[in-house]
mmCIF file with all atom_site columns, C-alpha atoms in Angstrom:
data_model
loop_
_atom_site.group_PDB
_atom_site.id
_atom_site.type_symbol
_atom_site.label_atom_id
_atom_site.label_alt_id
_atom_site.label_comp_id
_atom_site.label_asym_id
_atom_site.label_entity_id
_atom_site.label_seq_id
_atom_site.pdbx_PDB_ins_code
_atom_site.Cartn_x
_atom_site.Cartn_y
_atom_site.Cartn_z
_atom_site.occupancy
_atom_site.B_iso_or_equiv
_atom_site.pdbx_formal_charge
_atom_site.auth_seq_id
_atom_site.auth_comp_id
_atom_site.auth_asym_id
_atom_site.auth_atom_id
_atom_site.pdbx_PDB_model_num
ATOM 1   C CA . PRO U 1 1   ? -15.110 11.330  24.953  1.00 0.00 ? 1   PRO U CA 1
ATOM 2   C CA . ALA U 1 2   ? -17.654 13.001  27.210  1.00 0.00 ? 2   ALA U CA 1
ATOM 3   C CA . VAL U 1 3   ? -18.204 11.470  30.662  1.00 0.00 ? 3   VAL U CA 1
ATOM 4   C CA . THR U 1 4   ? -20.887 12.122  33.242  1.00 0.00 ? 4   THR U CA 1
ATOM 5   C CA . ASP U 1 5   ? -21.190 10.525  36.677  1.00 0.00 ? 5   ASP U CA 1
ATOM 6   C CA . ASN U 1 6   ? -23.519 11.164  39.601  1.00 0.00 ? 6   ASN U CA 1
ATOM 7   C CA . CYS U 1 7   ? -20.684 10.709  42.121  1.00 0.00 ? 7   CYS U CA 1
ATOM 8   C CA . GLY U 1 8   ? -18.322 13.200  40.488  1.00 0.00 ? 8   GLY U CA 1
ATOM 9   C CA . GLY U 1 9   ? -14.582 12.693  40.291  1.00 0.00 ? 9   GLY U CA 1
ATOM 10  C CA . PHE U 1 10  ? -13.637 10.405  37.442  1.00 0.00 ? 10  PHE U CA 1
ATOM 11  C CA . THR U 1 11  ? -10.687 9.633   35.207  1.00 0.00 ? 11  THR U CA 1
ATOM 12  C CA . ILE U 1 12  ? -10.558 8.865   31.501  1.00 0.00 ? 12  ILE U CA 1
ATOM 13  C CA . ALA U 1 13  ? -7.797  6.695   30.092  1.00 0.00 ? 13  ALA U CA 1
ATOM 14  C CA . ARG U 1 14  ? -7.062  5.652   26.553  1.00 0.00 ? 14  ARG U CA 1
ATOM 15  C CA . THR U 1 15  ? -6.391  1.912   26.622  1.00 0.00 ? 15  THR U CA 1
ATOM 16  C CA . ASP U 1 16  ? -5.278  1.022   23.068  1.00 0.00 ? 16  ASP U CA 1
ATOM 17  C CA . ALA U 1 17  ? -1.806  1.060   21.560  1.00 0.00 ? 17  ALA U CA 1
ATOM 18  C CA . GLY U 1 18  ? -2.714  3.037   18.419  1.00 0.00 ? 18  GLY U CA 1
ATOM 19  C CA . PRO U 1 19  ? -1.147  6.305   17.296  1.00 0.00 ? 19  PRO U CA 1
ATOM 20  C CA . ALA U 1 20  ? -1.402  9.175   19.764  1.00 0.00 ? 20  ALA U CA 1
ATOM 21  C CA . ASN U 1 21  ? -4.176  11.741  19.464  1.00 0.00 ? 21  ASN U CA 1
ATOM 22  C CA . GLY U 1 22  ? -3.164  14.425  16.991  1.00 0.00 ? 22  GLY U CA 1
ATOM 23  C CA . SER U 1 23  ? -0.460  12.310  15.357  1.00 0.00 ? 23  SER U CA 1
ATOM 24  C CA . SER U 1 24  ? -0.382  11.078  11.792  1.00 0.00 ? 24  SER U CA 1
ATOM 25  C CA . PHE U 1 25  ? -2.163  7.776   11.172  1.00 0.00 ? 25  PHE U CA 1
ATOM 26  C CA . ALA U 1 26  ? -0.872  5.494   8.399   1.00 0.00 ? 26  ALA U CA 1
ATOM 27  C CA . CYS U 1 27  ? -3.274  3.788   5.996   1.00 0.00 ? 27  CYS U CA 1
ATOM 28  C CA . GLY U 1 28  ? -5.471  1.195   7.665   1.00 0.00 ? 28  GLY U CA 1
ATOM 29  C CA . SER U 1 29  ? -8.034  0.830   10.456  1.00 0.00 ? 29  SER U CA 1
ATOM 30  C CA . TYR U 1 30  ? -7.504  1.646   14.114  1.00 0.00 ? 30  TYR U CA 1
ATOM 31  C CA . THR U 1 31  ? -9.824  0.896   17.032  1.00 0.00 ? 31  THR U CA 1
ATOM 32  C CA . ILE U 1 32  ? -9.516  3.575   19.706  1.00 0.00 ? 32  ILE U CA 1
ATOM 33  C CA . ASN U 1 33  ? -10.537 2.515   23.230  1.00 0.00 ? 33  ASN U CA 1
ATOM 34  C CA . PHE U 1 34  ? -11.277 4.606   26.323  1.00 0.00 ? 34  PHE U CA 1
ATOM 35  C CA . THR U 1 35  ? -12.128 3.612   29.876  1.00 0.00 ? 35  THR U CA 1
ATOM 36  C CA . ALA U 1 36  ? -13.794 5.997   32.335  1.00 0.00 ? 36  ALA U CA 1
ATOM 37  C CA . THR U 1 37  ? -13.445 5.167   36.045  1.00 0.00 ? 37  THR U CA 1
ATOM 38  C CA . ASP U 1 38  ? -15.387 6.978   38.748  1.00 0.00 ? 38  ASP U CA 1
ATOM 39  C CA . SER U 1 39  ? -14.370 7.663   42.343  1.00 0.00 ? 39  SER U CA 1
ATOM 40  C CA . VAL U 1 40  ? -15.723 4.296   43.603  1.00 0.00 ? 40  VAL U CA 1
ATOM 41  C CA . GLY U 1 41  ? -14.051 2.234   40.853  1.00 0.00 ? 41  GLY U CA 1
ATOM 42  C CA . LEU U 1 42  ? -17.009 1.717   38.518  1.00 0.00 ? 42  LEU U CA 1
ATOM 43  C CA . GLN U 1 43  ? -15.980 1.677   34.875  1.00 0.00 ? 43  GLN U CA 1
ATOM 44  C CA . SER U 1 44  ? -17.483 2.334   31.489  1.00 0.00 ? 44  SER U CA 1
ATOM 45  C CA . ARG U 1 45  ? -15.798 1.717   28.172  1.00 0.00 ? 45  ARG U CA 1
ATOM 46  C CA . CYS U 1 46  ? -16.253 3.094   24.682  1.00 0.00 ? 46  CYS U CA 1
ATOM 47  C CA . ALA U 1 47  ? -14.544 2.449   21.372  1.00 0.00 ? 47  ALA U CA 1
ATOM 48  C CA . PHE U 1 48  ? -14.613 3.863   17.869  1.00 0.00 ? 48  PHE U CA 1
ATOM 49  C CA . THR U 1 49  ? -12.785 3.075   14.643  1.00 0.00 ? 49  THR U CA 1
ATOM 50  C CA . ILE U 1 50  ? -10.672 5.394   12.535  1.00 0.00 ? 50  ILE U CA 1
ATOM 51  C CA . THR U 1 51  ? -10.100 4.193   8.972   1.00 0.00 ? 51  THR U CA 1
ATOM 52  C CA . VAL U 1 52  ? -7.521  5.996   6.860   1.00 0.00 ? 52  VAL U CA 1
ATOM 53  C CA . VAL U 1 53  ? -8.039  5.345   3.138   1.00 0.00 ? 53  VAL U CA 1
ATOM 54  C CA . ASP U 1 54  ? -5.927  6.317   0.188   1.00 0.00 ? 54  ASP U CA 1
ATOM 55  C CA . ILE U 1 55  ? -7.734  7.793   -2.815  1.00 0.00 ? 55  ILE U CA 1
ATOM 56  C CA . ASP U 1 56  ? -4.581  8.801   -4.695  1.00 0.00 ? 56  ASP U CA 1
ATOM 57  C CA . ILE U 1 57  ? -3.535  6.786   -7.719  1.00 0.00 ? 57  ILE U CA 1
ATOM 58  C CA . PRO U 1 58  ? -0.159  5.070   -7.198  1.00 0.00 ? 58  PRO U CA 1
ATOM 59  C CA . VAL U 1 59  ? 2.733   5.991   -9.477  1.00 0.00 ? 59  VAL U CA 1
ATOM 60  C CA . ILE U 1 60  ? 4.871   3.789   -11.698 1.00 0.00 ? 60  ILE U CA 1
ATOM 61  C CA . ALA U 1 61  ? 7.876   4.937   -13.698 1.00 0.00 ? 61  ALA U CA 1
ATOM 62  C CA . CYS U 1 62  ? 8.980   2.670   -16.524 1.00 0.00 ? 62  CYS U CA 1
ATOM 63  C CA . PRO U 1 63  ? 12.481  2.608   -17.947 1.00 0.00 ? 63  PRO U CA 1
ATOM 64  C CA . ALA U 1 64  ? 13.206  4.088   -21.360 1.00 0.00 ? 64  ALA U CA 1
ATOM 65  C CA . ASN U 1 65  ? 12.662  1.971   -24.472 1.00 0.00 ? 65  ASN U CA 1
ATOM 66  C CA . ILE U 1 66  ? 15.359  -0.658  -24.992 1.00 0.00 ? 66  ILE U CA 1
ATOM 67  C CA . THR U 1 67  ? 17.011  -1.526  -28.297 1.00 0.00 ? 67  THR U CA 1
ATOM 68  C CA . ALA U 1 68  ? 18.772  -4.891  -28.179 1.00 0.00 ? 68  ALA U CA 1
ATOM 69  C CA . VAL U 1 69  ? 20.990  -6.296  -30.910 1.00 0.00 ? 69  VAL U CA 1
ATOM 70  C CA . ARG U 1 70  ? 20.711  -10.009 -31.583 1.00 0.00 ? 70  ARG U CA 1
ATOM 71  C CA . GLY U 1 71  ? 23.800  -12.067 -30.892 1.00 0.00 ? 71  GLY U CA 1
ATOM 72  C CA . ASP U 1 72  ? 26.228  -13.706 -33.308 1.00 0.00 ? 72  ASP U CA 1
ATOM 73  C CA . ASP U 1 73  ? 24.361  -17.012 -33.100 1.00 0.00 ? 73  ASP U CA 1
ATOM 74  C CA . ASN U 1 74  ? 22.201  -16.063 -36.140 1.00 0.00 ? 74  ASN U CA 1
ATOM 75  C CA . ALA U 1 75  ? 19.089  -16.578 -34.047 1.00 0.00 ? 75  ALA U CA 1
ATOM 76  C CA . CYS U 1 76  ? 16.093  -14.332 -34.525 1.00 0.00 ? 76  CYS U CA 1
ATOM 77  C CA . SER U 1 77  ? 16.071  -13.578 -30.819 1.00 0.00 ? 77  SER U CA 1
ATOM 78  C CA . THR U 1 78  ? 18.332  -12.441 -27.999 1.00 0.00 ? 78  THR U CA 1
ATOM 79  C CA . ASN U 1 79  ? 18.334  -12.321 -24.227 1.00 0.00 ? 79  ASN U CA 1
ATOM 80  C CA . VAL U 1 80  ? 17.427  -8.911  -22.839 1.00 0.00 ? 80  VAL U CA 1
ATOM 81  C CA . THR U 1 81  ? 18.007  -7.864  -19.250 1.00 0.00 ? 81  THR U CA 1
ATOM 82  C CA . PHE U 1 82  ? 16.431  -4.870  -17.564 1.00 0.00 ? 82  PHE U CA 1
ATOM 83  C CA . VAL U 1 83  ? 15.281  -3.755  -14.135 1.00 0.00 ? 83  VAL U CA 1
ATOM 84  C CA . GLU U 1 84  ? 11.543  -4.187  -13.660 1.00 0.00 ? 84  GLU U CA 1
ATOM 85  C CA . PRO U 1 85  ? 9.767   -1.012  -12.548 1.00 0.00 ? 85  PRO U CA 1
ATOM 86  C CA . VAL U 1 86  ? 8.419   -0.737  -9.021  1.00 0.00 ? 86  VAL U CA 1
ATOM 87  C CA . GLY U 1 87  ? 5.378   1.386   -8.246  1.00 0.00 ? 87  GLY U CA 1
ATOM 88  C CA . THR U 1 88  ? 4.908   3.577   -5.199  1.00 0.00 ? 88  THR U CA 1
ATOM 89  C CA . GLY U 1 89  ? 1.966   5.050   -3.344  1.00 0.00 ? 89  GLY U CA 1
ATOM 90  C CA . ALA U 1 90  ? 0.890   6.492   -0.030  1.00 0.00 ? 90  ALA U CA 1
ATOM 91  C CA . CYS U 1 91  ? -0.084  2.997   1.167   1.00 0.00 ? 91  CYS U CA 1
ATOM 92  C CA . ALA U 1 92  ? 1.378   -0.432  0.494   1.00 0.00 ? 92  ALA U CA 1
ATOM 93  C CA . THR U 1 93  ? 1.589   -1.304  -3.213  1.00 0.00 ? 93  THR U CA 1
ATOM 94  C CA . THR U 1 94  ? 2.309   -4.323  -5.388  1.00 0.00 ? 94  THR U CA 1
ATOM 95  C CA . THR U 1 95  ? 3.715   -4.160  -8.903  1.00 0.00 ? 95  THR U CA 1
ATOM 96  C CA . ASN U 1 96  ? 2.986   -6.922  -11.424 1.00 0.00 ? 96  ASN U CA 1
ATOM 97  C CA . ARG U 1 97  ? 4.024   -7.558  -14.997 1.00 0.00 ? 97  ARG U CA 1
ATOM 98  C CA . THR U 1 98  ? 0.720   -7.805  -16.889 1.00 0.00 ? 98  THR U CA 1
ATOM 99  C CA . ARG U 1 99  ? 2.122   -8.164  -20.400 1.00 0.00 ? 99  ARG U CA 1
ATOM 100 C CA . GLY U 1 100 ? 5.472   -9.116  -21.913 1.00 0.00 ? 100 GLY U CA 1
ATOM 101 C CA . LEU U 1 101 ? 8.454   -11.166 -20.841 1.00 0.00 ? 101 LEU U CA 1
ATOM 102 C CA . ALA U 1 102 ? 10.535  -11.303 -17.676 1.00 0.00 ? 102 ALA U CA 1
ATOM 103 C CA . PRO U 1 103 ? 13.988  -9.695  -17.557 1.00 0.00 ? 103 PRO U CA 1
ATOM 104 C CA . GLY U 1 104 ? 16.630  -12.044 -18.976 1.00 0.00 ? 104 GLY U CA 1
ATOM 105 C CA . SER U 1 105 ? 14.132  -13.735 -21.291 1.00 0.00 ? 105 SER U CA 1
ATOM 106 C CA . ARG U 1 106 ? 14.792  -14.379 -24.943 1.00 0.00 ? 106 ARG U CA 1
ATOM 107 C CA . PHE U 1 107 ? 13.052  -11.681 -26.998 1.00 0.00 ? 107 PHE U CA 1
ATOM 108 C CA . ASN U 1 108 ? 12.259  -12.265 -30.685 1.00 0.00 ? 108 ASN U CA 1
ATOM 109 C CA . VAL U 1 109 ? 13.329  -9.742  -33.318 1.00 0.00 ? 109 VAL U CA 1
ATOM 110 C CA . GLY U 1 110 ? 10.708  -6.998  -33.474 1.00 0.00 ? 110 GLY U CA 1
ATOM 111 C CA . SER U 1 111 ? 8.848   -5.050  -30.819 1.00 0.00 ? 111 SER U CA 1
ATOM 112 C CA . THR U 1 112 ? 7.578   -6.536  -27.572 1.00 0.00 ? 112 THR U CA 1
ATOM 113 C CA . VAL U 1 113 ? 5.291   -4.482  -25.368 1.00 0.00 ? 113 VAL U CA 1
ATOM 114 C CA . GLN U 1 114 ? 6.089   -4.693  -21.679 1.00 0.00 ? 114 GLN U CA 1
ATOM 115 C CA . GLU U 1 115 ? 3.272   -3.624  -19.344 1.00 0.00 ? 115 GLU U CA 1
ATOM 116 C CA . TYR U 1 116 ? 3.278   -3.299  -15.571 1.00 0.00 ? 116 TYR U CA 1
ATOM 117 C CA . THR U 1 117 ? 0.483   -2.422  -13.175 1.00 0.00 ? 117 THR U CA 1
ATOM 118 C CA . VAL U 1 118 ? 0.897   -1.037  -9.673  1.00 0.00 ? 118 VAL U CA 1
ATOM 119 C CA . THR U 1 119 ? -2.017  -1.491  -7.235  1.00 0.00 ? 119 THR U CA 1
ATOM 120 C CA . ASP U 1 120 ? -2.333  -0.231  -3.670  1.00 0.00 ? 120 ASP U CA 1
ATOM 121 C CA . ILE U 1 121 ? -4.191  -1.891  -0.778  1.00 0.00 ? 121 ILE U CA 1
ATOM 122 C CA . TRP U 1 122 ? -7.338  0.128   -1.568  1.00 0.00 ? 122 TRP U CA 1
ATOM 123 C CA . GLY U 1 123 ? -7.538  -1.075  -5.171  1.00 0.00 ? 123 GLY U CA 1
ATOM 124 C CA . ASN U 1 124 ? -6.216  2.117   -6.798  1.00 0.00 ? 124 ASN U CA 1
ATOM 125 C CA . SER U 1 125 ? -4.043  1.190   -9.767  1.00 0.00 ? 125 SER U CA 1
ATOM 126 C CA . ALA U 1 126 ? -1.936  2.606   -12.589 1.00 0.00 ? 126 ALA U CA 1
ATOM 127 C CA . LYS U 1 127 ? -0.199  1.147   -15.658 1.00 0.00 ? 127 LYS U CA 1
#
């Protein structure tokens, strides 16, 4: 920040614990604080906010299609286990099953569509 003082001789100090000037800031908001002190101890403070947003769509990779064979119990269903996909993005993400059954559930004979959605903290999402 720019500082002027009629007495001359002053110092400027950054007083927050945020990332250093010129470094990489992760997603989120940061308040940057400075204090200017003149030669007789008078102070002035200023602050501004840096907000880093993510506009990239997160990514989710689903496993290949699964073919399960029903068991010998003559039931028209079988338990199917699989690893649920996990989405990734530049910022924090959550992945939710939005359609279908949980791993280990009993699936009926036929096709069952499994759908997952990954959403980041800025609301960007992908299926």
